[in-house]
Amino acid sequence: FVIAYGGTLYQHQRIDIFFAGVRKFLAKSNSPGDVEIVFYGISAHPEMMNAIKKEAKELNNLIKFTSKYSYQEVLKKFRESHVLLLLTSEGADWLNAKVFDYLAVKRPILLVQNDHGVMQNLLATAQGGFSADTDEDVCHFLLGEYARFKKGDLNETPSENIDSFSREKQAEVLFKVLTSELKNIV
């Protein structure tokens, strides 16, 4: 059961809530032998690795750090994962670009901590994931996804909602806006 995170880790991100939820999940599922948490692209950043190890404490045996992969390779790795971790903080008012890569591979996204803003709204609109406020929320989500994993059900998010966020569809929307504006100018 692979939980994946790609890219840089920032101090404002609530990884503490995630790890507290993972601890509860492991206690309730009795499954530490088949759980892996992979941080893609972080091995070149010792300060990030140390921050994760410090926060994870007794979970370090489940954690794997990798070097950077090419864009296509990391997308393939995300696709092979069971849950994609997206970190932010409550009240954050920005959009993480990686959410679009996560949506494209159609795996469930776990947003920690719920920003109650643009990220939560995007995930809800795309039906692409779950926004967690607490460690209990993280635990509950992971228990559900783990149960699917144990049944052999690789949970895929609905493509019709996610496809509207693809580069092709967004380029189409931009084209229509620009065409409309040009007609108003001419």
mmCIF file of C-alpha atoms in Angstrom:
data_model
loop_
_atom_site.group_PDB
_atom_site.id
_atom_site.type_symbol
_atom_site.label_atom_id
_atom_site.label_comp_id
_atom_site.label_asym_id
_atom_site.label_seq_id
_atom_site.Cartn_x
_atom_site.Cartn_y
_atom_site.Cartn_z
ATOM 1 C CA PHE A 1 0.000 0.000 0.000
ATOM 2 C CA VAL A 2 1.947 2.988 -1.312
ATOM 3 C CA ILE A 3 1.354 6.573 -0.235
ATOM 4 C CA ALA A 4 3.353 8.933 -2.457
ATOM 5 C CA TYR A 5 4.435 12.542 -2.221
ATOM 6 C CA GLY A 6 6.291 14.367 -4.977
ATOM 7 C CA GLY A 7 8.448 17.429 -4.740
ATOM 8 C CA THR A 8 9.520 19.933 -2.148
ATOM 9 C CA LEU A 9 8.437 20.013 1.469
ATOM 10 C CA TYR A 10 7.818 23.416 3.097
ATOM 11 C CA GLN A 11 7.654 24.396 6.772
ATOM 12 C CA HIS A 12 4.044 25.611 6.567
ATOM 13 C CA GLN A 13 2.817 22.201 5.395
ATOM 14 C CA ARG A 14 1.110 20.106 8.086
ATOM 15 C CA ILE A 15 3.000 16.849 7.746
ATOM 16 C CA ASP A 16 2.595 16.408 11.511
ATOM 17 C CA ILE A 17 -1.143 15.838 11.044
ATOM 18 C CA PHE A 18 -0.434 13.326 8.293
ATOM 19 C CA PHE A 19 2.015 11.290 10.379
ATOM 20 C CA ALA A 20 -0.278 11.359 13.429
ATOM 21 C CA GLY A 21 -3.043 9.996 11.191
ATOM 22 C CA VAL A 22 -0.741 7.317 9.785
ATOM 23 C CA ARG A 23 0.110 6.200 13.326
ATOM 24 C CA LYS A 24 -3.607 5.832 14.129
ATOM 25 C CA PHE A 25 -4.227 4.058 10.822
ATOM 26 C CA LEU A 26 -1.447 1.550 11.523
ATOM 27 C CA ALA A 27 -2.754 0.890 15.028
ATOM 28 C CA LYS A 28 -6.260 0.211 13.714
ATOM 29 C CA SER A 29 -5.281 -1.790 10.625
ATOM 30 C CA ASN A 30 -2.373 -3.852 11.998
ATOM 31 C CA SER A 31 -0.699 -3.464 8.593
ATOM 32 C CA PRO A 32 2.785 -1.974 8.948
ATOM 33 C CA GLY A 33 4.316 -4.761 6.849
ATOM 34 C CA ASP A 34 2.696 -3.727 3.598
ATOM 35 C CA VAL A 35 2.640 0.079 3.903
ATOM 36 C CA GLU A 36 5.201 2.333 2.268
ATOM 37 C CA ILE A 37 5.410 6.129 2.240
ATOM 38 C CA VAL A 38 7.537 7.402 -0.639
ATOM 39 C CA PHE A 39 8.858 10.940 -0.953
ATOM 40 C CA TYR A 40 9.912 11.391 -4.572
ATOM 41 C CA GLY A 41 12.710 13.838 -5.324
ATOM 42 C CA ILE A 42 13.666 14.623 -1.725
ATOM 43 C CA SER A 43 16.892 12.637 -1.263
ATOM 44 C CA ALA A 44 18.922 15.547 -2.661
ATOM 45 C CA HIS A 45 17.622 17.747 0.177
ATOM 46 C CA PRO A 46 19.024 16.523 3.516
ATOM 47 C CA GLU A 47 17.194 19.232 5.468
ATOM 48 C CA MET A 48 13.827 18.001 4.158
ATOM 49 C CA MET A 49 14.723 14.376 4.815
ATOM 50 C CA ASN A 50 15.778 15.212 8.358
ATOM 51 C CA ALA A 51 12.572 17.163 9.002
ATOM 52 C CA ILE A 52 10.514 14.184 7.804
ATOM 53 C CA LYS A 53 12.530 11.690 9.851
ATOM 54 C CA LYS A 54 12.201 13.877 12.951
ATOM 55 C CA GLU A 55 8.431 14.181 12.549
ATOM 56 C CA ALA A 56 7.904 10.547 11.557
ATOM 57 C CA LYS A 57 9.945 9.090 14.434
ATOM 58 C CA GLU A 58 8.878 5.425 14.750
ATOM 59 C CA LEU A 59 7.519 5.389 11.175
ATOM 60 C CA ASN A 60 10.947 5.785 9.559
ATOM 61 C CA ASN A 61 11.043 2.096 8.562
ATOM 62 C CA LEU A 62 8.027 2.758 6.298
ATOM 63 C CA ILE A 63 9.530 5.812 4.623
ATOM 64 C CA LYS A 64 11.502 5.810 1.409
ATOM 65 C CA PHE A 65 13.264 8.801 -0.161
ATOM 66 C CA THR A 66 14.181 8.922 -3.825
ATOM 67 C CA SER A 67 16.223 11.167 -6.047
ATOM 68 C CA LYS A 68 14.528 13.145 -8.771
ATOM 69 C CA TYR A 69 12.875 11.287 -11.613
ATOM 70 C CA SER A 70 12.034 12.612 -15.026
ATOM 71 C CA TYR A 71 8.556 14.063 -15.284
ATOM 72 C CA GLN A 72 7.235 11.032 -17.172
ATOM 73 C CA GLU A 73 8.852 8.597 -14.724
ATOM 74 C CA VAL A 74 7.404 10.305 -11.657
ATOM 75 C CA LEU A 75 3.931 10.334 -13.226
ATOM 76 C CA LYS A 76 4.295 6.597 -13.779
ATOM 77 C CA LYS A 77 5.312 6.168 -10.118
ATOM 78 C CA PHE A 78 2.308 8.224 -9.008
ATOM 79 C CA ARG A 79 0.050 6.038 -11.149
ATOM 80 C CA GLU A 80 1.445 2.936 -9.416
ATOM 81 C CA SER A 81 0.682 4.409 -5.978
ATOM 82 C CA HIS A 82 -2.522 3.941 -4.024
ATOM 83 C CA VAL A 83 -2.799 7.385 -2.404
ATOM 84 C CA LEU A 84 -1.163 10.681 -3.351
ATOM 85 C CA LEU A 85 -0.338 13.023 -0.484
ATOM 86 C CA LEU A 86 -0.864 16.738 -1.008
ATOM 87 C CA LEU A 87 0.301 18.984 1.827
ATOM 88 C CA THR A 88 -0.821 22.496 2.674
ATOM 89 C CA SER A 89 -2.210 24.285 5.714
ATOM 90 C CA GLU A 90 -5.551 25.633 6.852
ATOM 91 C CA GLY A 91 -6.259 29.072 5.431
ATOM 92 C CA ALA A 92 -3.649 28.780 2.684
ATOM 93 C CA ASP A 93 -4.855 30.700 -0.321
ATOM 94 C CA TRP A 94 -2.843 29.259 -3.177
ATOM 95 C CA LEU A 95 -2.955 26.456 -5.651
ATOM 96 C CA ASN A 96 -0.200 23.833 -5.701
ATOM 97 C CA ALA A 97 0.624 23.043 -9.322
ATOM 98 C CA LYS A 98 1.300 19.377 -8.474
ATOM 99 C CA VAL A 99 -2.423 18.882 -7.870
ATOM 100 C CA PHE A 100 -2.922 18.821 -11.642
ATOM 101 C CA ASP A 101 -0.279 16.114 -12.055
ATOM 102 C CA TYR A 102 -1.928 14.179 -9.243
ATOM 103 C CA LEU A 103 -5.359 14.559 -10.838
ATOM 104 C CA ALA A 104 -3.999 13.403 -14.199
ATOM 105 C CA VAL A 105 -2.907 10.018 -12.828
ATOM 106 C CA LYS A 106 -6.394 9.459 -11.363
ATOM 107 C CA ARG A 107 -5.383 8.198 -7.945
ATOM 108 C CA PRO A 108 -7.083 9.346 -4.731
ATOM 109 C CA ILE A 109 -5.513 12.489 -3.306
ATOM 110 C CA LEU A 110 -5.253 13.113 0.418
ATOM 111 C CA LEU A 111 -5.060 16.851 1.159
ATOM 112 C CA VAL A 112 -3.556 17.534 4.583
ATOM 113 C CA GLN A 113 -4.447 19.948 6.133
ATOM 114 C CA ASN A 114 -7.697 21.048 4.561
ATOM 115 C CA ASP A 115 -7.155 24.616 3.380
ATOM 116 C CA HIS A 116 -10.919 25.346 3.294
ATOM 117 C CA GLY A 117 -10.187 27.208 0.099
ATOM 118 C CA VAL A 118 -9.010 26.756 -3.451
ATOM 119 C CA MET A 119 -7.419 23.309 -2.997
ATOM 120 C CA GLN A 120 -10.446 21.840 -1.224
ATOM 121 C CA ASN A 121 -12.762 23.319 -3.856
ATOM 122 C CA LEU A 122 -10.675 21.944 -6.708
ATOM 123 C CA LEU A 123 -10.598 18.440 -5.228
ATOM 124 C CA ALA A 124 -14.339 18.546 -4.569
ATOM 125 C CA THR A 125 -15.108 19.743 -8.104
ATOM 126 C CA ALA A 126 -12.833 17.137 -9.666
ATOM 127 C CA GLN A 127 -14.001 14.446 -7.233
ATOM 128 C CA GLY A 128 -10.299 13.706 -6.975
ATOM 129 C CA GLY A 129 -9.686 13.296 -3.309
ATOM 130 C CA PHE A 130 -10.327 13.970 0.334
ATOM 131 C CA SER A 131 -9.492 16.999 2.470
ATOM 132 C CA ALA A 132 -8.410 16.143 6.018
ATOM 133 C CA ASP A 133 -8.674 18.579 8.912
ATOM 134 C CA THR A 134 -7.379 16.224 11.609
ATOM 135 C CA ASP A 135 -5.319 13.111 12.158
ATOM 136 C CA GLU A 136 -8.612 11.240 12.660
ATOM 137 C CA ASP A 137 -9.673 12.314 9.160
ATOM 138 C CA VAL A 138 -6.355 11.044 7.767
ATOM 139 C CA CYS A 139 -6.796 7.728 9.588
ATOM 140 C CA HIS A 140 -10.383 7.294 8.358
ATOM 141 C CA PHE A 141 -9.417 8.008 4.731
ATOM 142 C CA LEU A 142 -6.428 5.657 4.839
ATOM 143 C CA LEU A 143 -8.504 2.859 6.391
ATOM 144 C CA GLY A 144 -10.975 3.122 3.490
ATOM 145 C CA GLU A 145 -8.286 3.172 0.814
ATOM 146 C CA TYR A 146 -6.397 0.358 2.514
ATOM 147 C CA ALA A 147 -9.547 -1.797 2.559
ATOM 148 C CA ARG A 148 -9.856 -1.257 -1.216
ATOM 149 C CA PHE A 149 -6.194 -2.153 -1.639
ATOM 150 C CA LYS A 150 -6.637 -5.400 0.322
ATOM 151 C CA LYS A 151 -9.552 -6.342 -1.951
ATOM 152 C CA GLY A 152 -7.376 -5.695 -5.020
ATOM 153 C CA ASP A 153 -9.448 -2.669 -5.992
ATOM 154 C CA LEU A 154 -7.117 0.033 -7.292
ATOM 155 C CA ASN A 155 -9.279 3.065 -6.665
ATOM 156 C CA GLU A 156 -9.436 5.289 -9.716
ATOM 157 C CA THR A 157 -11.020 8.709 -9.494
ATOM 158 C CA PRO A 158 -13.801 9.513 -12.011
ATOM 159 C CA SER A 159 -12.240 10.741 -15.238
ATOM 160 C CA GLU A 160 -15.130 12.879 -16.488
ATOM 161 C CA ASN A 161 -14.598 15.426 -13.723
ATOM 162 C CA ILE A 162 -10.813 15.300 -13.832
ATOM 163 C CA ASP A 163 -10.594 15.583 -17.613
ATOM 164 C CA SER A 164 -12.010 19.108 -17.434
ATOM 165 C CA PHE A 165 -8.737 20.124 -15.732
ATOM 166 C CA SER A 166 -6.473 18.643 -18.420
ATOM 167 C CA ARG A 167 -4.132 20.895 -20.363
ATOM 168 C CA GLU A 168 -6.129 20.226 -23.520
ATOM 169 C CA LYS A 169 -9.447 21.267 -21.969
ATOM 170 C CA GLN A 170 -7.934 24.295 -20.250
ATOM 171 C CA ALA A 171 -6.288 25.361 -23.534
ATOM 172 C CA GLU A 172 -9.716 25.039 -25.150
ATOM 173 C CA VAL A 173 -11.241 27.278 -22.484
ATOM 174 C CA LEU A 174 -8.463 29.830 -22.900
ATOM 175 C CA PHE A 175 -8.885 29.760 -26.689
ATOM 176 C CA LYS A 176 -12.610 30.502 -26.329
ATOM 177 C CA VAL A 177 -11.948 33.385 -23.941
ATOM 178 C CA LEU A 178 -9.286 34.883 -26.187
ATOM 179 C CA THR A 179 -11.417 34.452 -29.307
ATOM 180 C CA SER A 180 -14.340 36.133 -27.569
ATOM 181 C CA GLU A 181 -12.164 39.021 -26.420
ATOM 182 C CA LEU A 182 -10.677 39.466 -29.888
ATOM 183 C CA LYS A 183 -14.171 39.695 -31.365
ATOM 184 C CA ASN A 184 -14.936 42.498 -28.915
ATOM 185 C CA ILE A 185 -11.795 44.395 -29.922
ATOM 186 C CA VAL A 186 -12.268 44.040 -33.692
#
